[in-house]
Coordinates of C-alpha atoms and ligand atoms in Angstrom, one line a residue:
X19 CA 20.9 15.9 -39.4
X20 CA 20.3 11.9 -39.4
X21 CA 18.7 9.8 -37.0
X22 CA 19.4 6.3 -35.5
X23 CA 17.7 3.7 -33.8
X24 CA 18.3 2.9 -30.2
X25 CA 18.1 -0.3 -30.7
X26 CA 20.4 -0.5 -33.7
X27 CA 18.5 -2.6 -36.2
X28 CA 16.5 0.3 -38.3
X29 CA 17.5 2.0 -41.1
X30 CA 18.8 5.5 -40.6
X31 CA 16.5 8.3 -41.4
X32 CA 16.7 12.2 -42.4
X33 CA 14.1 14.3 -40.2
X34 CA 11.0 13.8 -42.5
X35 CA 11.4 10.2 -42.6
X36 CA 11.8 9.9 -38.6
X37 CA 8.8 12.2 -38.3
X38 CA 6.4 9.9 -40.5
X39 CA 8.1 6.7 -39.0
X40 CA 7.3 7.7 -35.3
X41 CA 8.8 4.5 -33.9
X42 CA 11.6 2.7 -35.3
X43 CA 11.1 -0.8 -37.2
X44 CA 13.2 -2.6 -34.6
X45 CA 11.2 -1.3 -31.9
X46 CA 13.7 1.4 -30.9
X47 CA 13.4 5.0 -30.8
X48 CA 15.1 7.3 -33.1
X49 CA 17.5 9.9 -31.8
X50 CA 19.8 12.2 -33.5
X51 CA 23.1 11.0 -34.8
X52 CA 24.9 13.6 -33.4
X53 CA 23.8 16.3 -30.9
X54 CA 23.7 19.9 -32.4
X55 CA 26.0 22.1 -30.4
X56 CA 25.7 25.8 -29.5
X57 CA 28.6 28.1 -27.9
X58 CA 27.8 30.4 -25.3
X59 CA 27.8 33.3 -28.0
X60 CA 25.2 31.6 -30.2
X61 CA 23.2 31.0 -27.1
X62 CA 23.6 34.9 -26.3
X63 CA 22.6 35.7 -29.9
X64 CA 19.1 34.0 -29.1
X65 CA 18.4 36.8 -26.6
X66 CA 15.4 39.3 -27.5
X67 CA 14.1 36.4 -30.3
X68 CA 10.1 36.0 -29.8
X69 CA 9.2 32.6 -28.9
X70 CA 8.1 31.2 -32.4
X71 CA 11.8 32.8 -33.9
X72 CA 13.7 31.4 -31.3
X73 CA 11.6 27.8 -31.8
X74 CA 12.7 27.9 -35.2
X75 CA 16.0 28.6 -35.2
X76 CA 16.3 25.5 -32.1
X77 CA 13.9 23.2 -34.4
X78 CA 15.8 24.1 -37.5
X79 CA 19.2 22.3 -35.7
X80 CA 16.7 19.0 -35.8
X81 CA 15.1 19.2 -39.3
X82 CA 18.5 20.2 -41.0
X83 CA 17.8 20.7 -44.6
X84 CA 14.8 18.8 -44.7
X85 CA 12.2 21.8 -43.9
X86 CA 13.3 25.1 -45.5
X87 CA 13.8 27.7 -42.5
X88 CA 11.8 30.1 -43.9
X89 CA 8.7 27.3 -43.9
X90 CA 9.9 26.4 -40.5
X91 CA 9.6 29.7 -39.4
X92 CA 6.0 30.5 -41.0
X93 CA 4.9 27.0 -39.3
X94 CA 6.4 28.1 -36.1
X95 CA 4.7 31.8 -36.3
X96 CA 1.1 30.0 -37.1
X97 CA 1.5 27.4 -34.3
X98 CA 1.9 29.7 -31.5
X99 CA -0.1 32.4 -33.0
X100 CA -3.6 31.2 -31.4
X101 CA -2.1 30.6 -27.5
X102 CA -3.9 33.0 -25.1
X103 CA -1.0 34.5 -23.7
X104 CA 1.2 36.9 -25.2
X105 CA 4.1 35.9 -24.0
X106 CA 3.2 32.4 -25.1
X107 CA 5.4 30.6 -22.2
X108 CA 5.3 33.1 -19.4
X109 CA 7.6 33.0 -16.5
X110 CA 5.9 33.7 -12.9
X111 CA 8.2 34.0 -9.8
X112 CA 6.9 32.4 -6.7
X113 CA 9.7 32.9 -4.3
X114 CA 13.2 34.2 -4.7
X115 CA 14.7 32.0 -7.4
X116 CA 11.6 29.9 -7.8
X117 CA 10.0 30.0 -11.0
X118 CA 7.3 28.3 -13.1
X119 CA 7.0 28.2 -16.7
X120 CA 3.6 28.1 -17.9
X121 CA 3.4 26.1 -20.9
X122 CA -0.5 25.4 -20.8
X123 CA -1.7 28.9 -22.8
X124 CA -2.5 26.7 -26.2
X125 CA -5.9 25.3 -27.1
X126 CA -6.1 22.2 -24.9
X127 CA -4.3 23.8 -21.8
X128 CA -1.6 21.5 -21.7
X129 CA 2.1 21.4 -22.4
X130 CA 1.4 19.0 -25.3
X131 CA 0.2 21.7 -27.5
X132 CA 3.7 23.3 -27.6
X133 CA 4.7 20.7 -29.8
X134 CA 1.7 19.1 -31.0
X135 CA 0.5 22.6 -32.9
X136 CA 3.5 22.5 -34.7
X137 CA 3.6 18.6 -35.5
X138 CA -0.2 19.3 -37.0
X139 CA 1.6 21.5 -39.5
X140 CA 4.5 19.8 -40.3
X141 CA 3.1 16.6 -40.8
X142 CA 0.6 18.5 -43.3
X143 CA 3.7 20.1 -45.0
X144 CA 5.5 17.1 -45.4
X145 CA 2.5 14.6 -46.4
X146 CA 1.6 17.2 -48.9
X147 CA 5.0 17.7 -50.6
X148 CA 5.3 13.7 -50.7
X149 CA 1.6 13.3 -51.8
X150 CA 1.3 10.5 -48.9
X151 CA -1.3 9.7 -46.5
X152 CA -0.8 8.2 -43.4
X153 CA -3.0 7.1 -40.3
X154 CA -1.5 7.8 -37.0
X155 CA -2.2 5.6 -33.4
X156 CA -1.5 7.4 -30.2
X157 CA -2.1 6.5 -26.5
X158 CA -2.8 9.3 -23.7
X159 CA -3.4 9.7 -20.0
X160 CA -5.2 12.6 -20.7
X161 CA -3.3 15.3 -22.5
X162 CA -1.8 14.0 -25.6
X163 CA -4.9 12.9 -27.0
X164 CA -6.5 16.3 -27.0
X165 CA -3.5 18.1 -28.3
X166 CA -3.1 15.6 -31.1
X167 CA -7.1 15.4 -32.0
X168 CA -7.2 19.5 -32.1
X169 CA -4.0 19.8 -33.8
X170 CA -4.9 17.3 -36.6
X171 CA -8.5 17.2 -36.8
X172 CA -10.1 17.8 -40.5
X173 CA -6.3 17.0 -42.0
X174 CA -6.7 15.6 -45.4
X175 CA -3.8 13.9 -45.3
X176 CA -4.2 11.4 -41.9
X177 CA -6.6 10.0 -39.9
X178 CA -6.0 9.7 -36.1
X179 CA -7.2 7.1 -33.7
X180 CA -6.6 7.7 -29.5
X181 CA -6.6 5.3 -27.1
X182 CA -7.2 6.6 -23.6
X183 CA -7.4 4.5 -20.5
X184 CA -11.4 4.0 -19.6
X185 CA -12.6 6.1 -16.8
X186 CA -8.6 7.0 -15.9
X187 CA -8.6 10.5 -17.2
X188 CA -10.3 13.6 -15.7
X189 CA -14.0 14.3 -17.2
X190 CA -12.2 17.7 -18.8
X191 CA -9.6 15.5 -20.6
X192 CA -12.2 13.0 -21.8
X193 CA -14.6 15.7 -23.0
X194 CA -11.8 17.5 -25.0
X195 CA -11.0 14.6 -27.0
X196 CA -14.3 12.9 -27.5
X197 CA -16.8 15.6 -28.2
X198 CA -14.3 16.5 -31.7
X199 CA -16.7 14.9 -34.2
X200 CA -14.3 15.2 -37.3
X201 CA -14.5 12.2 -39.4
X202 CA -10.6 11.7 -39.6
X203 CA -10.9 11.2 -35.4
X204 CA -11.3 7.9 -33.7
X205 CA -11.5 7.8 -29.8
X206 CA -11.2 4.5 -27.9
X207 CA -11.4 4.1 -24.3
X208 CA -9.2 1.0 -23.7
X209 CA -10.3 -1.2 -20.6
X210 CA -6.7 -0.9 -19.0
X211 CA -4.5 1.6 -17.9
X212 CA -2.1 4.1 -19.9
X213 CA 0.5 1.5 -20.1
X214 CA -1.9 -0.9 -21.7
X215 CA -2.6 1.7 -24.3
X216 CA 1.0 2.5 -25.0
X217 CA 1.7 -1.3 -25.2
X218 CA -1.0 -1.6 -28.0
X219 CA 0.4 1.2 -30.1
X220 CA 3.9 -0.5 -29.8
X221 CA 2.3 -3.9 -30.7
X222 CA 0.6 -2.2 -33.7
X223 CA 4.0 -0.8 -34.8
X224 CA 5.6 -4.4 -33.9
X225 CA 2.7 -5.9 -36.5
X226 CA 4.7 -5.3 -39.7
X227 CA 1.8 -6.3 -42.3
X228 CA -0.6 -4.0 -40.1
X229 CA 2.2 -1.1 -39.8
X230 CA 2.6 -1.0 -43.9
X231 CA -1.0 -1.9 -44.6
X232 CA -2.3 1.2 -42.7
X233 CA 1.0 3.5 -43.1
X234 CA 1.4 3.8 -39.2
X235 CA 2.5 6.8 -37.7
X236 CA 2.9 8.1 -34.2
X237 CA 2.4 11.4 -32.1
X238 CA 3.6 10.4 -28.5
X239 CA 6.9 11.5 -27.4
X240 CA 8.4 8.3 -29.1
X241 CA 8.1 10.6 -32.1
X242 CA 11.4 12.5 -32.2
X243 CA 9.5 15.6 -33.6
X244 CA 7.7 15.7 -30.2
X245 CA 11.0 16.1 -28.5
X246 CA 12.8 18.5 -30.9
X247 CA 9.4 21.0 -30.3
X248 CA 9.9 20.8 -26.8
X249 CA 13.2 22.2 -26.3
X250 CA 12.9 25.6 -27.2
X251 CA 11.1 26.6 -24.3
X252 CA 14.1 25.6 -21.8
X253 CA 16.4 27.4 -23.5
X254 CA 13.7 30.6 -24.0
X255 CA 13.4 30.1 -19.9
X256 CA 16.9 29.8 -19.3
X257 CA 17.7 32.6 -21.5
X258 CA 15.3 35.1 -19.8
X259 CA 16.9 34.0 -16.3
X260 CA 20.7 34.5 -17.3
X261 CA 21.9 31.7 -19.2
X262 CA 24.4 31.4 -20.8
X263 CA 26.2 33.1 -18.2
X264 CA 24.7 31.8 -15.3
X265 CA 23.4 28.2 -15.0
X266 CA 19.8 27.3 -14.5
X267 CA 17.9 24.3 -13.1
X268 CA 14.6 22.7 -14.2
X269 CA 11.9 20.3 -12.5
X270 CA 9.4 18.6 -14.7
X271 CA 6.6 17.0 -13.7
X272 CA 7.1 13.5 -15.2
X273 CA 5.4 10.1 -16.8
X274 CA 6.5 9.1 -20.2
X275 CA 10.0 11.1 -19.7
X276 CA 9.7 13.1 -22.9
X277 CA 9.5 16.6 -21.5
X278 CA 12.2 15.8 -19.3
X279 CA 14.4 14.6 -22.2
X280 CA 13.4 17.4 -24.2
X281 CA 15.3 19.6 -21.2
X282 CA 18.4 17.3 -21.1
X283 CA 18.6 17.7 -24.9
X284 CA 18.9 21.4 -24.4
X285 CA 21.9 20.6 -21.9
X286 CA 23.5 18.0 -24.2
X287 CA 23.4 21.0 -27.0
X288 CA 25.3 23.2 -24.1
X289 CA 22.5 25.0 -22.6
X290 CA 24.3 25.5 -18.7
X291 CA 21.7 23.3 -16.6
X292 CA 22.5 22.5 -13.2
X293 CA 20.0 19.7 -12.2
X294 CA 17.3 18.4 -13.7
X295 CA 14.5 17.0 -11.1
X296 CA 11.9 14.4 -11.9
X297 CA 8.7 14.8 -10.1
X298 CA 6.1 12.1 -10.1
X299 CA 3.4 10.7 -8.4
X300 CA 2.7 7.5 -6.6
X301 CA 3.5 5.9 -9.7
X302 CA 7.2 6.6 -9.2
X303 CA 9.5 4.1 -11.2
X304 CA 11.7 6.9 -12.2
X305 CA 12.1 8.5 -8.9
X306 CA 13.1 4.8 -7.5
X307 CA 15.6 4.6 -10.3
X308 CA 17.2 7.9 -9.2
X309 CA 16.9 7.6 -5.7
X310 CA 17.6 3.6 -5.4
X311 CA 18.4 2.2 -8.7
X312 CA 15.2 0.6 -8.7
X313 CA 13.7 0.5 -11.8
X314 CA 10.9 -2.3 -11.3
X315 CA 7.4 -2.2 -12.8
X316 CA 4.7 -2.1 -9.7
X317 CA 1.5 -1.8 -11.8
X318 CA -0.5 1.6 -12.2
X319 CA -2.4 3.2 -9.5
X320 CA -4.7 5.7 -10.5
X321 CA -3.7 9.5 -8.8
X322 CA -4.8 13.0 -8.7
X323 CA -2.3 13.7 -11.5
X324 CA -3.7 11.1 -13.8
X325 CA -1.4 12.3 -16.8
X326 CA 1.7 10.9 -15.3
X327 CA -0.2 7.5 -13.9
X328 CA 2.5 5.8 -16.3
X329 CA 5.0 3.0 -14.9
X330 CA 7.0 2.3 -18.3
X331 CA 8.4 6.0 -19.4
X332 CA 9.0 5.3 -23.0
X333 CA 11.7 8.0 -23.4
X334 CA 13.8 6.8 -20.7
X335 CA 15.4 4.2 -23.9
X336 CA 16.9 7.4 -25.3
X337 CA 18.6 8.1 -21.8
X338 CA 19.7 5.0 -21.5
X339 CA 21.1 4.7 -24.8
X340 CA 23.4 7.7 -24.3
X341 CA 24.4 6.2 -20.7
X342 CA 25.3 3.2 -22.8
X343 CA 27.6 5.5 -24.8
X344 CA 25.2 4.5 -27.7
X345 CA 25.8 0.6 -27.5
X346 CA 22.8 -0.3 -29.4
X347 CA 22.8 -4.3 -29.0
X348 CA 23.1 -3.8 -25.0
X349 CA 20.2 -1.0 -25.2
X350 CA 18.2 -3.6 -27.2
X351 CA 19.0 -6.6 -24.7
X352 CA 18.0 -4.2 -21.4
X353 CA 14.8 -3.2 -23.1
X354 CA 14.0 -6.4 -24.2
X355 CA 14.8 -8.0 -20.5
X356 CA 13.0 -5.0 -18.9
X357 CA 9.7 -6.1 -21.0
X358 CA 10.2 -9.8 -19.9
X359 CA 11.3 -9.4 -16.4
X360 CA 9.7 -6.4 -15.2
X361 CA 12.8 -4.9 -13.9
X362 CA 15.8 -3.0 -15.9
X363 CA 18.8 -4.0 -14.4
X364 CA 21.0 -0.9 -14.9
X365 CA 24.8 -1.0 -13.6
X366 CA 25.9 1.0 -10.7
X367 CA 28.1 2.8 -13.4
X368 CA 25.4 4.2 -15.4
X369 CA 23.1 4.8 -12.5
X370 CA 25.6 6.9 -10.8
X371 CA 26.4 9.0 -14.4
X372 CA 22.5 9.3 -14.4
X373 CA 22.2 10.7 -11.1
X374 CA 24.8 13.2 -12.0
X375 CA 22.2 15.0 -14.0
X376 CA 19.1 14.2 -12.6
X377 CA 17.1 14.1 -9.0
X378 CA 13.9 13.0 -7.8
X379 CA 10.9 13.0 -5.7
X380 CA 7.5 11.4 -5.6
X381 CA 4.4 13.0 -4.0
X382 CA 1.2 11.0 -2.5
X383 CA -2.3 12.4 -3.3
X384 CA -2.3 14.1 0.3
X385 CA 0.9 15.6 -0.3
X386 CA -0.1 17.1 -3.7
X387 CA -3.2 18.5 -2.4
X388 CA -1.6 20.3 0.5
X389 CA 1.0 21.9 -2.0
X390 CA -2.1 23.2 -4.4
X391 CA -3.2 24.8 -1.0
X392 CA 0.1 26.1 0.2
X393 CA 0.8 27.6 -3.2
X394 CA -2.5 29.3 -3.0
X395 CA -2.2 30.4 0.5
X396 CA 1.6 31.6 0.2
X397 CA 1.4 32.7 -3.6
X398 CA -2.2 33.1 -4.5
X399 CA -1.0 30.5 -7.5
X400 CA -3.4 28.2 -8.5
X401 CA -1.4 24.9 -9.4
X402 CA -2.9 21.8 -11.3
X403 CA -1.9 18.7 -9.3
X404 CA 0.8 18.0 -11.6
X405 CA 2.4 21.3 -11.7
X406 CA 2.1 21.1 -7.9
X407 CA 4.3 17.8 -7.7
X408 CA 6.5 20.1 -9.8
X409 CA 6.6 22.8 -7.0
X410 CA 7.1 20.8 -4.3
X411 CA 10.2 19.2 -5.9
X412 CA 11.5 22.4 -7.3
X413 CA 11.4 23.5 -3.3
X414 CA 13.1 20.3 -2.3
X415 CA 15.9 20.5 -4.7
X416 CA 16.6 24.5 -5.4
X417 CA 20.0 25.8 -4.3
X418 CA 20.8 29.4 -3.2
X419 CA 22.2 30.6 -6.2
X420 CA 20.7 28.8 -9.3
X421 CA 17.3 29.9 -10.4
X422 CA 14.8 26.7 -10.2
X423 CA 12.3 26.5 -13.1
X424 CA 9.3 24.4 -12.8
X425 CA 7.3 23.7 -15.7
X426 CA 3.2 24.3 -15.4
X427 CA 2.1 21.3 -17.6
X428 CA -1.7 21.7 -17.4
X429 CA -4.1 24.4 -16.7
X430 CA -5.8 23.8 -13.1
X431 CA -9.2 23.9 -14.8
X432 CA -8.2 20.6 -16.6
X433 CA -8.6 19.1 -13.0
X434 CA -11.9 20.8 -11.1
X435 CA -12.2 18.1 -8.7
X436 CA -8.7 18.4 -7.1
X437 CA -8.6 22.0 -7.3
X438 CA -11.9 22.1 -5.4
X439 CA -10.7 19.5 -2.8
X440 CA -7.4 21.0 -2.2
X441 CA -8.5 25.1 -2.2
X442 CA -12.1 24.9 -2.3
X443 CA -12.1 26.8 -5.7
X444 CA -13.3 25.6 -9.2
X445 CA -11.3 27.3 -11.9
X446 CA -13.4 28.1 -14.8
X447 CA -12.4 26.9 -18.3
X448 CA -11.4 29.6 -20.7
X449 CA -14.5 30.9 -22.9
X450 CA -13.5 28.7 -26.1
X451 CA -14.1 25.5 -23.5
X452 CA -17.1 27.3 -21.5
X453 CA -19.7 24.6 -23.1
X454 CA -17.3 21.8 -23.0
X455 CA -20.0 19.8 -20.6
X456 CA -23.1 20.2 -23.3
X457 CA -21.1 19.0 -26.2
X458 CA -22.3 15.7 -27.8
X459 CA -19.3 13.2 -27.1
X460 CA -18.2 10.1 -29.7
X461 CA -16.1 7.2 -28.6
X462 CA -16.2 3.5 -28.0
X463 CA -15.1 1.2 -25.3
X464 CA -13.0 -1.7 -26.4
X465 CA -11.0 -4.5 -24.5
X466 CA -7.0 -4.2 -24.6
X467 CA -7.3 -6.5 -27.4
X468 CA -4.8 -5.9 -30.5
X469 CA -7.2 -7.2 -33.1
X470 CA -10.2 -4.9 -32.0
X471 CA -7.9 -2.0 -32.1
X472 CA -6.6 -2.5 -35.3
X473 CA -10.2 -3.1 -36.8
X474 CA -11.4 -0.1 -35.5
X475 CA -8.4 1.7 -37.1
X476 CA -9.1 0.2 -40.0
X477 CA -12.6 1.3 -39.9
X478 CA -11.7 5.0 -39.7
X479 CA -9.7 4.6 -42.8
X480 CA -12.2 2.9 -44.8
X481 CA -14.6 6.0 -43.5
X482 CA -12.5 8.6 -45.0
X483 CA -11.7 6.7 -48.4
X484 CA -8.3 6.5 -47.9
Ligands
PLP523 C1 -0.1 17.7 -17.4 C2 0.9 16.5 -17.6 N1 2.1 16.4 -16.7 C3 2.9 16.0 -17.1 C4 3.3 14.9 -17.9 C5 4.6 14.0 -18.0 O1 5.2 14.7 -19.0 P1 5.9 13.5 -19.9 O2 5.1 12.5 -20.2 O3 6.6 14.1 -21.1 O4 7.1 12.9 -19.0 C6 2.2 14.8 -18.8 C7 1.6 13.7 -19.8 O5 2.7 13.7 -20.7 C8 1.0 15.7 -18.6 O6 -0.1 15.8 -19.6
LIG524 N1 1.2 12.2 -20.1 C1 0.8 11.6 -21.4 C2 1.1 10.2 -21.9 C3 1.7 10.2 -23.4 O1 2.8 11.0 -23.2 P1 3.9 11.4 -24.5 O2 4.3 12.7 -24.0 O3 4.4 10.4 -24.9 O4 2.4 11.6 -25.8 C4 -0.8 12.0 -21.9 O5 -1.3 13.0 -21.4 O6 -1.5 11.1 -22.7

């Protein structure tokens, strides 16, 4: 399996090279050169496998010969062994043909653990084979950061610097990151939004001398490894509800467009998916695109679902590349114009093509609280604010005959204030995090200044004698 850049000016790589590269040298995102295909019979043969077994088979289609299959299976088994639900990704039925697939039973209580637990092990495996060390820089609106820190803490092959928007995550999310005191972890609160943090990460990749000096890598969903490891749970849920002999639909609470891109990848591989619904908060650029072909940046406003407080959704570029029939020159031009003008001009023909697969809905904070309340009253189900937006979107777009699955992206205890406001209930943190509020925190607050952030990355590298 080879990977090409969406901007067409970076070398073609194999899986481990794309994993270590993170972002392509030309600013584009790596994407498989061709989509692996599974026939209906091949999907049927996956029925009955445990989640780690299925994950290893699916992810193996993306790693190719690069990671031996027995090694991959072992890494998948280790990755999900610590999850605190035996089904790993349980499906809960809320109503007729309306399901929730819980993806938050990993150590940091969000769907990010599904990929990050494996990525931590894959990075260590690849780096140990190559005898190489790297330095990861990531941006987070709250969940990627803690999942990455948990997965990579104490690795002897890398350091991790995580940028989060100062004061814009929940306190639980911040503490999950800043109370990990391992010497290879560096937490920075950036005075700005998640988009500023993500721009800083991309600026570090664009600074070729810095990128080479520090052997930069990424673990945001710009890294194809993240997307590959998020595909299996869509296939697992669909098989449980009758696929490939029956269509299913998914609703995905969406911000950086990575999770729903993984669902769309499953569709490209042959999984019969009827619709994919983007669920947004008032930072609704993606829903505006789907509903009105309006892809204009309007500035990020804080919400009750802070992990989706994003306006520049990196993975949209991968969809765009496909909509453009993989014309990398046009993709590069559209992306550059988008950043220059704050608006993406997408020809109606492509927009109509996107609308064949995607639906969208945006909810205000007030509406989100009402959904949390209704879910609790009607089904005794405590949904976190991101999942609640997903459930409302699923209710709008479900059809009579096709099961609709909303992926539950975070545990409600990560957002106690929103849950308290909506239901009066304070969901307790699991035992492993029960003393989170008593733990010592360590982080620096910095302006969104590239030089200052780069110097902080250099400092953590020095501290670890890399
Ligand atoms: C809880 C939660 N829900 C939804 C999202 C949005 O997912 P994505 O950025 O893959 O679209 C995120 C962040 O990524 C998240 O942390
Ligand atoms: N919501 C995310 C934002 C980053 O998304 P990623 O999937 O690209 O890492 C977060 O919680 O940090």
